[in-house]
Short mmCIF file of C-alpha atoms in Angstrom, two decimals:
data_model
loop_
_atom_site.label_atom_id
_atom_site.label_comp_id
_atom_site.label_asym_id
_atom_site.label_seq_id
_atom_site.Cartn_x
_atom_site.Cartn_y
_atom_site.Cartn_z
CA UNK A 809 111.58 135.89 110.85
CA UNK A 810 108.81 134.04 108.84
CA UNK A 811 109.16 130.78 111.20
CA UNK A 812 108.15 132.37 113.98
CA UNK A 813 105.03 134.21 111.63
CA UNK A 814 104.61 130.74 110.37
CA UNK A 815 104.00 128.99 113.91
CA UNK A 816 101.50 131.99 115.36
CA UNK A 817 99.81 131.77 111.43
CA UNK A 818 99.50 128.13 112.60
CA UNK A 819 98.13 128.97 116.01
CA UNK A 820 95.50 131.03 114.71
CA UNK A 821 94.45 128.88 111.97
CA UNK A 822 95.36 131.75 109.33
CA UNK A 823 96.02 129.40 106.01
CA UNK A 824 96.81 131.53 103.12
CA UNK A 825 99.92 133.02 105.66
CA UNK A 826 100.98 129.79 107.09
CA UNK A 827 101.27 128.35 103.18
CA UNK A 828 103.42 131.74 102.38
CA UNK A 829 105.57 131.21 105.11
CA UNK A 830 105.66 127.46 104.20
CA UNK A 831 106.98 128.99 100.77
CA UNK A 832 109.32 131.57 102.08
CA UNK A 833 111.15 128.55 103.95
CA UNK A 834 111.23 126.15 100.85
CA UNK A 835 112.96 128.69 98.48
CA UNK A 836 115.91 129.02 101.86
CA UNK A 837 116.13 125.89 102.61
CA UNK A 838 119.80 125.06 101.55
CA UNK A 839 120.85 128.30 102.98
CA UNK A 840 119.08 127.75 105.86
CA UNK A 841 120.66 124.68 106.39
CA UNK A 842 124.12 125.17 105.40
CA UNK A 843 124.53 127.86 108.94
CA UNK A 844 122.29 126.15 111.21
CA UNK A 845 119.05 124.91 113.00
CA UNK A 846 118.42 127.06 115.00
CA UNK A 847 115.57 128.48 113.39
CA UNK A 848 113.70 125.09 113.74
CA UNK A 849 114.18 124.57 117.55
CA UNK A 850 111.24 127.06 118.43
CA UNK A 851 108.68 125.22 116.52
CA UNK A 852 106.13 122.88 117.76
CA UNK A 853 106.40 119.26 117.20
CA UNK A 854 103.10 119.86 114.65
CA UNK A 855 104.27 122.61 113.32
CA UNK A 856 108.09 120.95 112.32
CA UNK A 857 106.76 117.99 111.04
CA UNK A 858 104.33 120.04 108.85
CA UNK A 859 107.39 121.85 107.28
CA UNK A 860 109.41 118.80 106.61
CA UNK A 861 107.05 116.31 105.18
CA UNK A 862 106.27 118.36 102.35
CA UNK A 863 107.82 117.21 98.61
CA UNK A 864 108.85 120.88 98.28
CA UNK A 865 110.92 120.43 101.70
CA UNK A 866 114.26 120.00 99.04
CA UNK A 867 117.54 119.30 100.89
CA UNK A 868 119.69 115.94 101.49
CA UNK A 869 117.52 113.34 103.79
CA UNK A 870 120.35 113.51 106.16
CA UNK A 871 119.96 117.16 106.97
CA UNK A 872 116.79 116.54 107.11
CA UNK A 873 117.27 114.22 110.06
CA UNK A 874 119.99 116.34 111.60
CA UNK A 875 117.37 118.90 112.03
CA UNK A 876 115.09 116.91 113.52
CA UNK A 877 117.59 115.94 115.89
CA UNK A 878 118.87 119.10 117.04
CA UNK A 879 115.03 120.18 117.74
CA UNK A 880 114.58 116.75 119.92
CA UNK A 881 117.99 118.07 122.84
CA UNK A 882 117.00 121.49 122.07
CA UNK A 883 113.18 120.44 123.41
CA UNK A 884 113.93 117.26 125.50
CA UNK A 885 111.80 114.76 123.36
CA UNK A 886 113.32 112.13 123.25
CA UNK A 887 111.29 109.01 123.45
CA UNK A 888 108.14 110.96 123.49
CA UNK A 889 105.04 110.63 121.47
CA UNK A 890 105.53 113.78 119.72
CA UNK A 891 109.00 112.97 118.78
CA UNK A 892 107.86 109.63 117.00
CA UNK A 893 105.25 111.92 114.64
CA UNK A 894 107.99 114.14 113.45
CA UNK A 895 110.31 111.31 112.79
CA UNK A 896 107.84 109.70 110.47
CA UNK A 897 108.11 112.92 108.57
CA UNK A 898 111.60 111.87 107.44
CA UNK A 899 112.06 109.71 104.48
CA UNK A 900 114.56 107.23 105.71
CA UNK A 901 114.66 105.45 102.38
CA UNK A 902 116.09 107.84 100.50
CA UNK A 903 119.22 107.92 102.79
CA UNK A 904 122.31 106.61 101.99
CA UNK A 905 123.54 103.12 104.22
CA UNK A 906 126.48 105.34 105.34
CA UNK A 907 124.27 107.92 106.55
CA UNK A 908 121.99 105.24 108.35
CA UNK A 909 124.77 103.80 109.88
CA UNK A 910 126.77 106.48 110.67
CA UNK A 911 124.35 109.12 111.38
CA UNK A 912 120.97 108.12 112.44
CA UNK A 913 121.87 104.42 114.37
CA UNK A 914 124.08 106.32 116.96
CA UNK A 915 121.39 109.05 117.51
CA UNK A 916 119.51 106.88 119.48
CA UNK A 917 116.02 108.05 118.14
CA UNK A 918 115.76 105.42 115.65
CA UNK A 919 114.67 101.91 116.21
CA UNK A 920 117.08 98.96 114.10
CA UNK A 921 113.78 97.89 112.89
CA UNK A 922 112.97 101.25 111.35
CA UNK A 923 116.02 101.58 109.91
CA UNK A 924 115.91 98.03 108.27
CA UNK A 925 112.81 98.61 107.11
CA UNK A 926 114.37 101.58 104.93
CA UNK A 927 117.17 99.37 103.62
CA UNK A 928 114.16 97.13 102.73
CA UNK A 929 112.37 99.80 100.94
CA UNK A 930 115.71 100.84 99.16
CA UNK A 931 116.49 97.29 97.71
CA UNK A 932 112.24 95.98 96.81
CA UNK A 933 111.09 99.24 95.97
CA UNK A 934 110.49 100.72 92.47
CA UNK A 935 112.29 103.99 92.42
CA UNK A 936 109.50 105.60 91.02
CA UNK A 937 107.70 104.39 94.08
CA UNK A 938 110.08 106.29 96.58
CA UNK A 939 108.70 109.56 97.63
CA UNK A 940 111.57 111.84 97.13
CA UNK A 941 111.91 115.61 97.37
CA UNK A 942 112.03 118.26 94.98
CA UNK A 943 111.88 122.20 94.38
CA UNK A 944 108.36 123.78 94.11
CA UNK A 945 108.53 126.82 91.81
CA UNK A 946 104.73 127.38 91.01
CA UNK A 947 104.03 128.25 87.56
CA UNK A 948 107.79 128.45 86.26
CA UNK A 949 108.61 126.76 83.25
CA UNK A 950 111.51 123.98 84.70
CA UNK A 951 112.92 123.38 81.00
CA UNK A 952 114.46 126.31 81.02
CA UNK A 953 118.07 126.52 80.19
CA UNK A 954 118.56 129.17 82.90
CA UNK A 955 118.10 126.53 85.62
CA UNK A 956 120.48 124.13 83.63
CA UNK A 957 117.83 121.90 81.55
CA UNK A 958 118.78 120.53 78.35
CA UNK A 959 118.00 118.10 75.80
CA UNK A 960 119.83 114.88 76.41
CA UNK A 961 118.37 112.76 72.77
CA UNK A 962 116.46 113.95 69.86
CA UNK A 963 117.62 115.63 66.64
CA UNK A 964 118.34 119.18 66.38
CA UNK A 965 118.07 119.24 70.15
CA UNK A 966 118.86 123.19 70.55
CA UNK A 967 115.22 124.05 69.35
CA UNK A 968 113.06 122.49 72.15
CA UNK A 969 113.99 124.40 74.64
CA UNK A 970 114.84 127.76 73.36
CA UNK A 971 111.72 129.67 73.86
CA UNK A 972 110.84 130.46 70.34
CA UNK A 973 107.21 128.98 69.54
CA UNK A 974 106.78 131.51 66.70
CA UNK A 975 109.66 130.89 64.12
CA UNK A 976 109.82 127.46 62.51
CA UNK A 977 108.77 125.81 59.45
CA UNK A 978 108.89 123.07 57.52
CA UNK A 979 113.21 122.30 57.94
CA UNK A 980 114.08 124.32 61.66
CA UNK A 981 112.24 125.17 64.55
CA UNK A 982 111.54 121.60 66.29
CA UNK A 983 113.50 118.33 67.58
CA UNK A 984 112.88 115.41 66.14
CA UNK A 985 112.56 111.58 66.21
CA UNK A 986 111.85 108.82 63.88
CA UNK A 987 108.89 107.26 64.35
CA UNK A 988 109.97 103.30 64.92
CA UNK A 989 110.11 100.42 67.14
CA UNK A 990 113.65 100.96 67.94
CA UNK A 991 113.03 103.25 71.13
CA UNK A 992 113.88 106.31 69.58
CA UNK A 993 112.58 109.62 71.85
CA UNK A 994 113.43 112.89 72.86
CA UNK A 995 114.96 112.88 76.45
CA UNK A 996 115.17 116.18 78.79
CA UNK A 997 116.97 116.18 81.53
CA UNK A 998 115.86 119.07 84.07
CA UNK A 999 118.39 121.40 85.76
CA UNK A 1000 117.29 120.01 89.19
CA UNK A 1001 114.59 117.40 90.80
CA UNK A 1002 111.31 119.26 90.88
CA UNK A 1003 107.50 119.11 91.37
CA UNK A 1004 105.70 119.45 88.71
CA UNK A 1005 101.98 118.66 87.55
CA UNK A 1006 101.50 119.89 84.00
CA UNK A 1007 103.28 120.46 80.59
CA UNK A 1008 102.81 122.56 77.71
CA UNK A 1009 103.96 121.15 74.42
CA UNK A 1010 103.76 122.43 70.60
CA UNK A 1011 104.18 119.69 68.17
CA UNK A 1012 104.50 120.79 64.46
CA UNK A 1013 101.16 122.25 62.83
CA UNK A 1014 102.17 124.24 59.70
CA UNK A 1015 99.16 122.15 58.04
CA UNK A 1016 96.68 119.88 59.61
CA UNK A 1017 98.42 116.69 60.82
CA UNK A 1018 98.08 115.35 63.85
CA UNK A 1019 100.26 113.06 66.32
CA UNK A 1020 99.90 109.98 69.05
CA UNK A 1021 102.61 110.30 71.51
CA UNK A 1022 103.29 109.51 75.25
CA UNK A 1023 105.13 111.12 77.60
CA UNK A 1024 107.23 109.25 80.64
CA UNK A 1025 109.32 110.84 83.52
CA UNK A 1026 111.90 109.25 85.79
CA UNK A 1027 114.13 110.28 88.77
CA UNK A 1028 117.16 107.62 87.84
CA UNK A 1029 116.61 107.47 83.79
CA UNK A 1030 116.34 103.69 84.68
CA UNK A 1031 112.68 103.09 86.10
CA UNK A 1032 110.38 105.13 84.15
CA UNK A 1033 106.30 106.09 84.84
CA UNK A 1034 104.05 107.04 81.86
CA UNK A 1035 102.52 110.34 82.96
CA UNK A 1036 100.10 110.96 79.62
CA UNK A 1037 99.39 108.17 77.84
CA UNK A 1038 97.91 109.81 73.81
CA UNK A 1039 99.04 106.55 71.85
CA UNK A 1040 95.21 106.20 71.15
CA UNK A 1041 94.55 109.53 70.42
CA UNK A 1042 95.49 112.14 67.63
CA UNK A 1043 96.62 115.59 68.52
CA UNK A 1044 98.14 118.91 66.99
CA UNK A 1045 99.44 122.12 67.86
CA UNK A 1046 99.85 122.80 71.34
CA UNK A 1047 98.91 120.28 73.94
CA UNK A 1048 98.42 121.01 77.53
CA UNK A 1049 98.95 117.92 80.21
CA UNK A 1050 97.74 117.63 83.67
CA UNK A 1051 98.82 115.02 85.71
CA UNK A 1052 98.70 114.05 89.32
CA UNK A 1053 102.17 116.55 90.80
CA UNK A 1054 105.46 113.96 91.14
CA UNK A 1055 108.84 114.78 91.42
CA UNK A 1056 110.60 114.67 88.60
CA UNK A 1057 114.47 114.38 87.11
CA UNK A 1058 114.13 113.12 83.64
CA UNK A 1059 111.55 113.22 80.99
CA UNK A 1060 110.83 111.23 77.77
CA UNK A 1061 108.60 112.35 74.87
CA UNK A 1062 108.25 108.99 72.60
CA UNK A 1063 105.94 109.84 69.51
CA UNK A 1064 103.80 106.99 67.99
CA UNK A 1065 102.12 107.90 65.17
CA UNK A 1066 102.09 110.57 62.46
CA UNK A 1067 99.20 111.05 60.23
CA UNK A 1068 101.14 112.64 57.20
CA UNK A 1069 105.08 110.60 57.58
CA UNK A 1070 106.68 108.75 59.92
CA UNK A 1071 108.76 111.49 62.04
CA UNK A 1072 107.54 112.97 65.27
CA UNK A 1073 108.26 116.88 65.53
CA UNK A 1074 108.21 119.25 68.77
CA UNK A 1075 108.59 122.36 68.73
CA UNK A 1076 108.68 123.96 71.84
CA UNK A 1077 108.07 122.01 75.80
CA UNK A 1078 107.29 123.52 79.10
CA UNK A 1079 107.05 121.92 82.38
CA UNK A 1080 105.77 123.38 85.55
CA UNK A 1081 103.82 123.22 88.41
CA UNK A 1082 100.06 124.98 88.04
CA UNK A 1083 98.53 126.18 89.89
CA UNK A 1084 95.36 125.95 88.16
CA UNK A 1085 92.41 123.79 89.23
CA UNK A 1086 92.06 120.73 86.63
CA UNK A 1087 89.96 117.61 86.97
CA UNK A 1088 91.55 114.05 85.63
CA UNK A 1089 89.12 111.28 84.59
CA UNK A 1090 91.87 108.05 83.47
CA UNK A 1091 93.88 110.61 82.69
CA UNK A 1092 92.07 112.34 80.70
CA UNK A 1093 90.73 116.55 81.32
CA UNK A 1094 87.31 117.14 82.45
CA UNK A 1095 87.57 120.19 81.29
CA UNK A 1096 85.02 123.35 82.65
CA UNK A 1097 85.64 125.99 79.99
CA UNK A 1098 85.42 126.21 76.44
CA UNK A 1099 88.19 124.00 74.57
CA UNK A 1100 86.61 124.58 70.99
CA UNK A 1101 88.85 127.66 69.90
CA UNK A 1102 91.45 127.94 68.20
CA UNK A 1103 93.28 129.72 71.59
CA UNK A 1104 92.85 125.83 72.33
CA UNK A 1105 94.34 124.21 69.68
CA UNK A 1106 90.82 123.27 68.12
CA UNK A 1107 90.65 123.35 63.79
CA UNK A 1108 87.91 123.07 61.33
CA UNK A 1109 88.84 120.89 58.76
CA UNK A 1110 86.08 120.29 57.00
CA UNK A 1111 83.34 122.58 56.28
CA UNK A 1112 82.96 125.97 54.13
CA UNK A 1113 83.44 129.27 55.16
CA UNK A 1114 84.57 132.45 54.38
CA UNK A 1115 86.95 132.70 57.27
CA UNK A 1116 88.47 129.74 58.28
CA UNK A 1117 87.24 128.90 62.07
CA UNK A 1118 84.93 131.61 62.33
CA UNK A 1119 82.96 128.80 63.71
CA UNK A 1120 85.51 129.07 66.49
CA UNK A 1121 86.06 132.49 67.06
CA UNK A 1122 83.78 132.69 69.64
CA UNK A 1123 81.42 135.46 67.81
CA UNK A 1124 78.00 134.45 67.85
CA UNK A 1125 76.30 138.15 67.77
CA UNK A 1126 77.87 139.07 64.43
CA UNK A 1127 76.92 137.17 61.09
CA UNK A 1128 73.67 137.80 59.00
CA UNK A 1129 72.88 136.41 55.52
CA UNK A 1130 76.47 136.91 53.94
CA UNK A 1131 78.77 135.91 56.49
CA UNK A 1132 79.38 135.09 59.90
CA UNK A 1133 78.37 130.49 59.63
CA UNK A 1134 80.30 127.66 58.43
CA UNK A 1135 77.83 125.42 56.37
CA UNK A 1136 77.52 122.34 54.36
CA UNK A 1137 75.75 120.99 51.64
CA UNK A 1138 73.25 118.36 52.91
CA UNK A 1139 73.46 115.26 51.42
CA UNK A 1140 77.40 115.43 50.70
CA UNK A 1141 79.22 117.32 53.20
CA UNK A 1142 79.84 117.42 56.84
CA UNK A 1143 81.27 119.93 59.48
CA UNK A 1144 84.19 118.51 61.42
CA UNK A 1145 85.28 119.92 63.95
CA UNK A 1146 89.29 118.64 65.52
CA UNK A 1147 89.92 119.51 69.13
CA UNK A 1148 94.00 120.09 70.45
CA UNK A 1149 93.92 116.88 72.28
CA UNK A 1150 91.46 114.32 74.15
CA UNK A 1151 88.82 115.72 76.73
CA UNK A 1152 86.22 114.20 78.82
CA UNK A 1153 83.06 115.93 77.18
CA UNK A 1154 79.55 115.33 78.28
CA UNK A 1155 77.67 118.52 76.63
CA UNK A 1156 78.17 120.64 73.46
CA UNK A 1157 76.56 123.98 72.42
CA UNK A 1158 75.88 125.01 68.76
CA UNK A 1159 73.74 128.43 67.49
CA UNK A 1160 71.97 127.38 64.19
CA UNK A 1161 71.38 130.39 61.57
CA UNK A 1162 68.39 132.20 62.47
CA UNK A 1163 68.08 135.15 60.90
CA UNK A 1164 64.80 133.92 59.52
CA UNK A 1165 62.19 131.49 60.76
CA UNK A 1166 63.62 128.29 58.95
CA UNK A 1167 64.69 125.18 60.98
CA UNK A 1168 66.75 122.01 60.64
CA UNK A 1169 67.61 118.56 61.18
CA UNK A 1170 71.08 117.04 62.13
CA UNK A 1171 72.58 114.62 64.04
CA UNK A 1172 76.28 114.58 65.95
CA UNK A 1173 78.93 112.00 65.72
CA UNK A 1174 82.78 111.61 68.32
CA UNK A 1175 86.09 110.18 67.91
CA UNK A 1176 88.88 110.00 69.22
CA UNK A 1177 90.91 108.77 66.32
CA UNK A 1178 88.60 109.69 63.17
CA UNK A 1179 87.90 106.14 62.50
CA UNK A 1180 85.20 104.77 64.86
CA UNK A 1181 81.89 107.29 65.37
CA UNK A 1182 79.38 107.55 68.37
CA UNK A 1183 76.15 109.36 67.37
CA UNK A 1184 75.68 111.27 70.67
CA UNK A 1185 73.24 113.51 69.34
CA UNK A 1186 70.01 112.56 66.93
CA UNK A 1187 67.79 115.41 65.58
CA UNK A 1188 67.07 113.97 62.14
CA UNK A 1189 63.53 113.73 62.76
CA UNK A 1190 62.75 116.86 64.84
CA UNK A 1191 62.87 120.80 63.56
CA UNK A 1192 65.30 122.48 65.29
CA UNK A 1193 66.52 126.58 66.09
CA UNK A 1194 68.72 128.99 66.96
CA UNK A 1195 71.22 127.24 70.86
CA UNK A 1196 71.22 123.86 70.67
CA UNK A 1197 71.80 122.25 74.07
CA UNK A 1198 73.69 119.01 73.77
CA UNK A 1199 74.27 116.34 76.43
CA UNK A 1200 75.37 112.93 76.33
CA UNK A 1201 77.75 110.37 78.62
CA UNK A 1202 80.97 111.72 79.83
CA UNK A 1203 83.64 110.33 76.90
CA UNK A 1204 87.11 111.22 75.53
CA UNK A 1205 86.44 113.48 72.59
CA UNK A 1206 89.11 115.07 69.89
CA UNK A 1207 86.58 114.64 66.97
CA UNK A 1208 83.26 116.33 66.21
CA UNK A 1209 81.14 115.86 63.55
CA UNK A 1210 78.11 117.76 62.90
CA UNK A 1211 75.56 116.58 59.99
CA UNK A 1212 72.90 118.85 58.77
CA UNK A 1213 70.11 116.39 57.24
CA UNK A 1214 67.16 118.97 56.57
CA UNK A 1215 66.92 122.78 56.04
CA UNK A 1216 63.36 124.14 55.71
CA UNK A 1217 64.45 127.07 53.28
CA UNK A 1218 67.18 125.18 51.27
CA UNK A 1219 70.00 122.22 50.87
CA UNK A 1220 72.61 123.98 52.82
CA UNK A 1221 73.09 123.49 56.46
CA UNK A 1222 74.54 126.69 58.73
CA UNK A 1223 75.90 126.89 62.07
CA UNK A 1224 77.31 129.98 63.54
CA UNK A 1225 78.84 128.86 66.76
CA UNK A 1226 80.18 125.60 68.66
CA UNK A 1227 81.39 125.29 71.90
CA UNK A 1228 82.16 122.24 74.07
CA UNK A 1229 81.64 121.44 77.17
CA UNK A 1230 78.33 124.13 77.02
CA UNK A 1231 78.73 127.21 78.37
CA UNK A 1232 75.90 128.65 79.33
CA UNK A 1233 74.84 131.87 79.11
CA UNK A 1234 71.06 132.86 79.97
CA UNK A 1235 70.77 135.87 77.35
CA UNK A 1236 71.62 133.92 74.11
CA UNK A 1237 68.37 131.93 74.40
CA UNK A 1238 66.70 135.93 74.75
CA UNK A 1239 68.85 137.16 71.87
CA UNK A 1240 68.12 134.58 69.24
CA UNK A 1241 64.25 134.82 70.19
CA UNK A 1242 64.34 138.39 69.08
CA UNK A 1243 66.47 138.24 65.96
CA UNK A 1244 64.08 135.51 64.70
CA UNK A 1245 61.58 138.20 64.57
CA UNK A 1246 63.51 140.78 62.65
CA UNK A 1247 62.14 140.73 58.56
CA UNK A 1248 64.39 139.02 56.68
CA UNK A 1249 66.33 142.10 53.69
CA UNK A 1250 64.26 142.09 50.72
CA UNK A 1251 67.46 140.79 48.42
CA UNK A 1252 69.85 138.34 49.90
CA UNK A 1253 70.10 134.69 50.77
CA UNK A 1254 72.62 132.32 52.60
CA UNK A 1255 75.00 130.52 50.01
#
């Protein structure tokens, strides 16, 4: 039914229906082909090869061909122009010789040279360089044990994959690895080959430690391509990976660093295809909404407050002289801010206390690794309010520091909200402007 809605959606130029169809066929494609072709034969020579060169077209190479086949004497096209454009729809290479031989030489639509050419592929190629197939389940978790995934290396391997991101502590809960040069990992083998463009991943975060890991996937377990690439970066809690959508068999998580012992910990690991619109910069998410909550992984660790990551929490209409800032002594003390993982940040947006008419100094430091700083930010000698608009070159950031230098009422420095990248919104600037011109209470001060 839906091929012959798919090839008048095509016709009419009606894209959202022709990609449903196009989904409707990949989820019945081995039952499809396992009774016949017939369904093909009707389609235009566009419209076929549109269906089959897809990476979410799953089924043997072979069929693949077979089908082409039977729409070529169904249609008469042999040796025809249109014939040739479908046929370079089908990935030859990933045929067996037996099949080549056997099967597509004696068809007649396939040139010896084409055909060598795949046996050429097959031998000089990297297999990660073969474009193979896979199923395209948009935004289901593939390491599920349902569809037959399971942890092939790692200790306590049960853990990873059972769904339970909630209950573990400092002795159950994750898989493991030692932290060495002796190629230790943890290695997940997926029910089936799939597409897939993002994980989600919890590493241990009962205190503040962070981790450097990479993370490599593989159709063979034999030729491997590093997908995320964190070896230079420290991260905690839960980590969520973009990366440019492959087909996938095997994946390897190989930690590299652990700030507090030498043992890399996972607790939970998700992998997908999303749906969701991300940007990559070397690998690395531009990201377009706020990443500085704690919804996001993001921590204050240093920095005094009376609820820890209030600065965080997103609440910037709350707080008066009592509550509602994280603050620092000036002169010994700093606000530092750790983000889930790297981002590509170019702006930051911070609401100084101003529940009076005081103002301050401060500059801003990055890092990505807590050792080497980057002022991107220098207000030491200016008096500064309420939203603070910061911009600076597009870098990886996990680190933020924020150093309060001068306070016109006291020696304490007070910010009430941070955000990055800035998100603006046009009627903070309006509601700090009239809370600066509220009287201050007659008793009361900010610690």
């Amino acid at each position: 039914m839906y091929f012959s809605i798919y090839d008048v959606a095509r016709l009419y130029q009606l894209k959202y229906l022709t990609e449903t169809c196009k989904s409707f066929i990949d989820k019945d494609v081995a039952p499809i082909l396992s009774t016949s072709y017939s369904r093909f034969l009707q389609l235009s020579p566009e419209g076929l090869k549109e269906i089959i060169e897809r990476d979410s077209f799953y089924a043997p190479e072979v069929n693949i061909f077979e089908v082409v086949l039977a729409w070529c004497q169904a249609n008469n096209m042999k040796d025809t122009p249109q014939l040739e454009e479908v046929l370079s729809a089908v990935r030859f290479e990933l045929m067996s010789i037996e099949d080549l031989c056997k099967i597509v030489r004696p068809s007649g639509l396939v040139s010896s040279e084409t055909i060598l050419d795949a046996l050429e592929r097959q031998t000089l190629l990297r297999d990660v360089c073969l474009k193979y197939r896979g199923t395209l389940n948009v935004n289901v978790n593939m390491a599920d044990p349902r569809f037959g995934s399971h942890v092939l290396q790692g200790e306590m391997k049960s853990a990873l994959l059972d769904g339970n991101c909630l209950n573990y502590d400092m002795e159950n809960g994750y898989t493991r690895h030692s932290i060495s040069d002796g190629g230790d990992s943890i290695l997940i083998k997926l029910g089936t080959q799939c597409v897939v463009n993002h994980i989600k991943m919890l590493l241990w975060d009962k205190d503040l430690r962070s981790y450097s890991y990479y993370i490599e996937v593989s159709m063979d377990q034999k030729d491997w391509v590093r997908v995320i690439d964190h070896t230079q970066y420290y991260c905690r809690s839960w980590q969520k990976l973009y990366f440019n959508p492959r087909v996938v068999n095997y994946v390897r998580i190989v930690g590299t660093h652990n700030s507090v012992n030498t043992v890399f910990h996972a607790v939970a690991f998700e992998i997908m295809y999303s749906s969701e619109q991300f940007t990559l910069v070397n690998g690395i998410i531009k990201p377009t909404h706020n990443v500085a909550t704690t919804k996001e992984s993001a921590s204050v660790i240093e920095g005094v407050c009376r609820i820890r990551n209030a600065l965080l929490d997103g609440n910037y209409k709350e707080y008066d002289w009592n509550k509602g800032y994280t603050c620092h002594q000036i002169g010994s003390g700093v606000i530092l801010v750790q983000l889930g993982q790297p981002y590509l940040l170019d702006s930051m947006r911070l609401l100084l206390w101003d529940c009076d008419a005081r103002s301050y100094s401060y500059y801003i430091e990055v890092s990505d690794n807590r050792r080497d700083w980057q002022i991107v930010w220098d207000m030491r000698d200016h008096y500064c309010q309420s939203w603070q608009l910061i911009t600076f070159r597009p870098r990886p950031v996990v680190f933020i520091k924020i150093v309060g230098t001068h306070n016109t009422a006291n020696e304490i420095f007070h910010c009430v909200h941070f955000e990055c990248p800035a998100q603006q919104d046009t009627n903070d600037v309006a509601a700090a402007s009239l809370r600066n011109t509220l009287p201050a209470p007659e008793s009361g001060h900010v610690d």
